[in-house]
Amino acid sequence: MPQRHSKNNNDLAFFTYDEKRKLGYGTQRERLGRDSIKPFDACCLCLKPLIDALCCLKGHVFCKECILECLLSQKKDIQRRLAAHATQQKQEKEEEEEKLMSQKARELDAFDQQNHGAVPQYSDKNHSQGKNGFHGANSVKVTSYEEEALRTMKAFWLPSATPEAPVKVEAPSINTICPQGNEKLKLKTLFPIFFTEDTSDQKKPKSLDKTYICPSCKATLTNTSSLVALSSCGHVFCKKCADKFMVVDKVCLVCNRGCKEKNLVKLEKGGTGFAAHGDHLDGTAFKHLGSGSGLGLTRPGKT
């Protein structure tokens, strides 16, 4: 029985569809597992279990030491950039003053030469004349100044001979930002949160990992649960209990402290640099063929 020609013809100048499929060409999709997702009780910076947990108003949780170190480093960087910007402004001001002084000196020199019988100085650029005749856009002759400029001109096509452009330092923002959500973040807006640990003998874990429950319905908290923290006292509940009791009674179910609807902060679900937040946990990567190697090069896609 003759074999299929499309499966065995490998002397073409291009890849066939079957060859591309065998090399893994195209968009590869994969459902990310539990190991690729940050647990709900882990810090967004160190990805370890929370120690003295702090939460921002957008629902991102951090270890106290991690977020303080991050904000401190941001403030130091802001101070450094502010100092560089101030130095650049001072230098620009000095250069501008020096330029004005030199311009005034040239004007005084031209006035002095004109009043003492020297050669008249023409300030009009369209009627300026040099010793070799006309000097302008339609001039054919080249002055000695232009000859010197042509000899000393930098070669823009050589990296070692290119002129150095001044580095412009922009005015930096003085606001610290959240490392997870990229919004403005201040230390006074952070509030501590407290998880309720499950201490029952029936659900006591065998490992060192702690199990947390909702203090109202006693349901075990996982990454699939929608969690809500109270910014007034810091206790964490599941969203069902928060919508059913605290929104109506406007009081915490643990410490009986008053709370308003604006004090309910929804905690963001876990995600890392390899997985997105929420329910979009499909990792995609586009794989194209390498030139002449027969191997595929992977370009990461959206997650």
Tab-separated table of C-alpha atoms in Angstrom, residues 50-245:
chain	number	residue	atom	x	y	z
A	50	LEU	CA	2.195	35.759	56.423
A	51	ILE	CA	3.963	37.100	59.508
A	52	ASP	CA	2.254	40.128	61.104
A	53	ALA	CA	0.019	40.477	58.068
A	54	LEU	CA	-0.807	43.928	56.696
A	55	CYS	CA	-3.377	44.641	54.002
A	56	CYS	CA	-3.888	47.631	51.717
A	57	LEU	CA	-7.260	49.064	50.735
A	58	LYS	CA	-7.141	47.160	47.427
A	59	GLY	CA	-6.927	43.778	49.177
A	60	HIS	CA	-3.233	42.906	48.705
A	61	VAL	CA	-1.660	41.291	51.770
A	62	PHE	CA	1.985	41.545	52.821
A	63	CYS	CA	4.243	40.642	55.692
A	64	LYS	CA	4.911	43.667	57.874
A	65	GLU	CA	8.670	43.441	57.435
A	66	CYS	CA	8.432	42.944	53.655
A	67	ILE	CA	6.146	45.906	52.961
A	68	LEU	CA	8.069	48.227	55.302
A	69	GLU	CA	11.342	47.336	53.590
A	70	CYS	CA	9.718	47.868	50.173
A	71	LEU	CA	8.326	51.301	51.079
A	72	LEU	CA	11.632	52.332	52.646
A	73	SER	CA	13.587	51.372	49.543
A	74	GLN	CA	11.091	53.291	47.387
A	75	LYS	CA	11.521	56.411	49.524
A	76	LYS	CA	15.310	56.152	49.269
A	77	ASP	CA	15.066	55.846	45.486
A	78	ILE	CA	12.730	58.854	45.345
A	79	GLN	CA	15.174	60.932	47.404
A	80	ARG	CA	18.039	59.922	45.104
A	81	ARG	CA	16.102	60.884	41.971
A	82	LEU	CA	14.953	64.162	43.534
A	83	ALA	CA	18.579	65.036	44.333
A	84	ALA	CA	19.643	64.196	40.753
A	85	HIS	CA	16.811	66.329	39.362
A	86	ALA	CA	17.722	69.261	41.631
A	87	THR	CA	21.379	69.014	40.559
A	88	GLN	CA	20.378	69.037	36.899
A	89	GLN	CA	18.122	72.073	37.383
A	90	LYS	CA	20.929	73.938	39.158
A	91	GLN	CA	23.356	73.100	36.343
A	92	GLU	CA	20.870	74.235	33.684
A	93	LYS	CA	20.323	77.514	35.547
A	94	GLU	CA	24.074	78.140	35.742
A	95	GLU	CA	24.474	77.390	32.025
A	96	GLU	CA	21.634	79.767	31.189
A	97	GLU	CA	23.185	82.544	33.286
A	98	GLU	CA	26.570	81.944	31.658
A	99	LYS	CA	24.969	82.082	28.194
A	100	LEU	CA	23.259	85.390	28.997
A	101	MET	CA	26.509	86.887	30.311
A	102	SER	CA	28.431	85.835	27.182
A	103	GLN	CA	25.694	87.249	24.946
A	104	LYS	CA	25.815	90.595	26.782
A	105	ALA	CA	29.625	90.620	26.478
A	106	ARG	CA	29.390	90.072	22.699
A	107	GLU	CA	26.838	92.843	22.344
A	108	LEU	CA	29.038	95.255	24.310
A	109	ASP	CA	32.069	94.293	22.228
A	110	ALA	CA	30.159	94.854	18.967
A	111	PHE	CA	28.886	98.222	20.207
A	112	ASP	CA	32.373	99.269	21.242
A	113	GLN	CA	33.890	98.310	17.864
A	114	GLN	CA	31.152	100.084	15.942
A	115	ASN	CA	31.571	103.360	17.897
A	116	HIS	CA	35.385	103.369	17.578
A	117	GLY	CA	35.543	103.147	13.781
A	118	ALA	CA	35.900	99.388	13.433
A	119	VAL	CA	34.284	97.256	10.737
A	120	PRO	CA	30.480	97.420	11.062
A	121	GLN	CA	28.889	94.367	12.610
A	122	TYR	CA	25.772	93.051	10.922
A	123	SER	CA	23.307	91.384	13.236
A	124	ASP	CA	20.926	90.408	10.456
A	125	LYS	CA	21.452	86.758	9.687
A	126	ASN	CA	20.107	87.093	6.128
A	127	HIS	CA	22.650	89.815	5.207
A	128	SER	CA	25.685	88.647	7.143
A	129	GLN	CA	28.932	88.619	5.178
A	130	GLY	CA	32.242	86.937	5.782
A	131	LYS	CA	35.710	87.556	4.478
A	132	ASN	CA	35.161	85.127	1.601
A	133	GLY	CA	31.954	86.721	0.376
A	134	PHE	CA	28.378	85.609	0.947
A	135	HIS	CA	27.743	83.211	3.790
A	136	GLY	CA	24.252	81.732	3.831
A	137	ALA	CA	22.005	79.053	2.369
A	138	ASN	CA	22.863	80.029	-1.240
A	139	SER	CA	26.587	80.514	-0.649
A	140	VAL	CA	29.006	78.367	-2.609
A	141	LYS	CA	32.166	79.378	-0.779
A	142	VAL	CA	33.183	77.709	2.478
A	143	THR	CA	34.617	79.773	5.296
A	144	SER	CA	37.517	78.706	7.460
A	145	TYR	CA	35.126	78.143	10.358
A	146	GLU	CA	33.098	75.643	8.331
A	147	GLU	CA	36.269	73.891	7.166
A	148	GLU	CA	37.367	73.448	10.768
A	149	ALA	CA	33.907	72.183	11.713
A	150	LEU	CA	33.973	69.638	8.897
A	151	ARG	CA	37.396	68.354	9.991
A	152	THR	CA	36.380	67.987	13.639
A	153	MET	CA	32.862	66.712	13.023
A	154	LYS	CA	31.914	63.536	14.865
A	155	ALA	CA	31.249	60.477	12.731
A	156	PHE	CA	27.670	59.582	13.597
A	157	TRP	CA	27.972	56.102	12.067
A	158	LEU	CA	30.787	55.062	14.443
A	159	PRO	CA	29.708	54.226	18.011
A	160	SER	CA	33.016	55.505	19.433
A	161	ALA	CA	32.771	58.840	17.596
A	162	THR	CA	29.131	59.719	18.240
A	163	PRO	CA	28.489	62.878	20.271
A	164	GLU	CA	27.307	62.245	23.795
A	165	ALA	CA	23.733	63.408	24.310
A	166	PRO	CA	22.945	64.878	27.726
A	167	VAL	CA	20.858	62.610	29.936
A	168	LYS	CA	17.604	64.328	30.834
A	169	VAL	CA	16.448	63.530	34.363
A	170	GLU	CA	12.694	63.889	34.651
A	171	ALA	CA	11.030	65.056	37.841
A	172	PRO	CA	10.176	61.855	39.777
A	173	SER	CA	6.900	61.183	41.527
A	174	ILE	CA	7.040	61.505	45.308
A	175	ASN	CA	4.337	58.879	45.910
A	176	THR	CA	5.128	55.320	46.961
A	177	ILE	CA	3.213	52.659	45.059
A	178	CYS	CA	1.888	49.231	45.915
A	179	PRO	CA	4.254	46.554	44.525
A	180	GLN	CA	1.303	44.353	43.574
A	181	GLY	CA	-1.347	46.758	42.266
A	182	ASN	CA	0.793	49.756	41.167
A	183	GLU	CA	-1.515	52.236	42.907
A	184	LYS	CA	-0.560	54.871	45.447
A	185	LEU	CA	0.204	53.362	48.830
A	186	LYS	CA	0.952	55.026	52.155
A	187	LEU	CA	1.956	53.381	55.389
A	188	LYS	CA	-0.997	54.841	57.284
A	189	THR	CA	-3.476	53.206	54.896
A	190	LEU	CA	-2.250	49.693	55.765
A	191	PHE	CA	-4.180	47.813	58.433
A	192	PRO	CA	-3.454	44.495	60.170
A	193	ILE	CA	-5.587	41.453	59.400
A	194	PHE	CA	-6.208	38.357	61.520
A	195	PHE	CA	-7.155	34.876	60.317
A	196	THR	CA	-9.091	32.490	62.570
A	197	GLU	CA	-7.147	29.257	62.978
A	198	ASP	CA	-8.959	25.930	63.107
A	199	THR	CA	-8.061	24.344	66.467
A	200	SER	CA	-10.546	21.442	66.434
A	201	ASP	CA	-9.212	17.925	66.837
A	202	GLN	CA	-11.175	16.587	63.870
A	203	LYS	CA	-9.621	19.034	61.397
A	204	LYS	CA	-6.223	19.346	62.988
A	205	PRO	CA	-3.650	19.125	60.177
A	206	LYS	CA	-0.922	16.548	60.331
A	207	SER	CA	1.653	18.867	58.746
A	208	LEU	CA	2.965	22.197	59.963
A	209	ASP	CA	0.607	24.112	57.655
A	210	LYS	CA	-2.141	25.980	59.438
A	211	THR	CA	-5.790	25.717	58.479
A	212	TYR	CA	-7.940	28.817	58.680
A	213	ILE	CA	-11.717	28.984	58.916
A	214	CYS	CA	-14.395	31.626	58.740
A	215	PRO	CA	-15.275	32.639	62.327
A	216	SER	CA	-18.947	32.822	61.412
A	217	CYS	CA	-19.824	29.731	59.356
A	218	LYS	CA	-16.711	27.698	60.314
A	219	ALA	CA	-16.000	26.922	56.651
A	220	THR	CA	-12.401	26.160	55.714
A	221	LEU	CA	-10.775	29.007	53.785
A	222	THR	CA	-9.057	28.089	50.508
A	223	ASN	CA	-7.947	29.830	47.332
A	224	THR	CA	-11.382	29.237	45.836
A	225	SER	CA	-13.058	31.195	48.641
A	226	SER	CA	-13.863	34.881	48.307
A	227	LEU	CA	-12.539	36.554	51.448
A	228	VAL	CA	-13.401	39.898	53.012
A	229	ALA	CA	-11.391	41.722	55.697
A	230	LEU	CA	-12.654	44.507	57.952
A	231	SER	CA	-10.401	47.558	57.917
A	232	SER	CA	-11.833	48.609	61.302
A	233	CYS	CA	-10.720	45.529	63.279
A	234	GLY	CA	-8.876	43.291	60.763
A	235	HIS	CA	-10.898	40.071	61.098
A	236	VAL	CA	-11.294	37.986	57.935
A	237	PHE	CA	-14.607	36.390	56.900
A	238	CYS	CA	-15.933	34.668	53.836
A	239	LYS	CA	-17.857	36.924	51.480
A	240	LYS	CA	-21.172	35.168	52.054
A	241	CYS	CA	-21.126	35.881	55.799
A	242	ALA	CA	-19.956	39.448	55.230
A	243	ASP	CA	-22.804	40.170	52.804
A	244	LYS	CA	-25.391	38.360	54.920
A	245	PHE	CA	-24.619	39.645	58.425
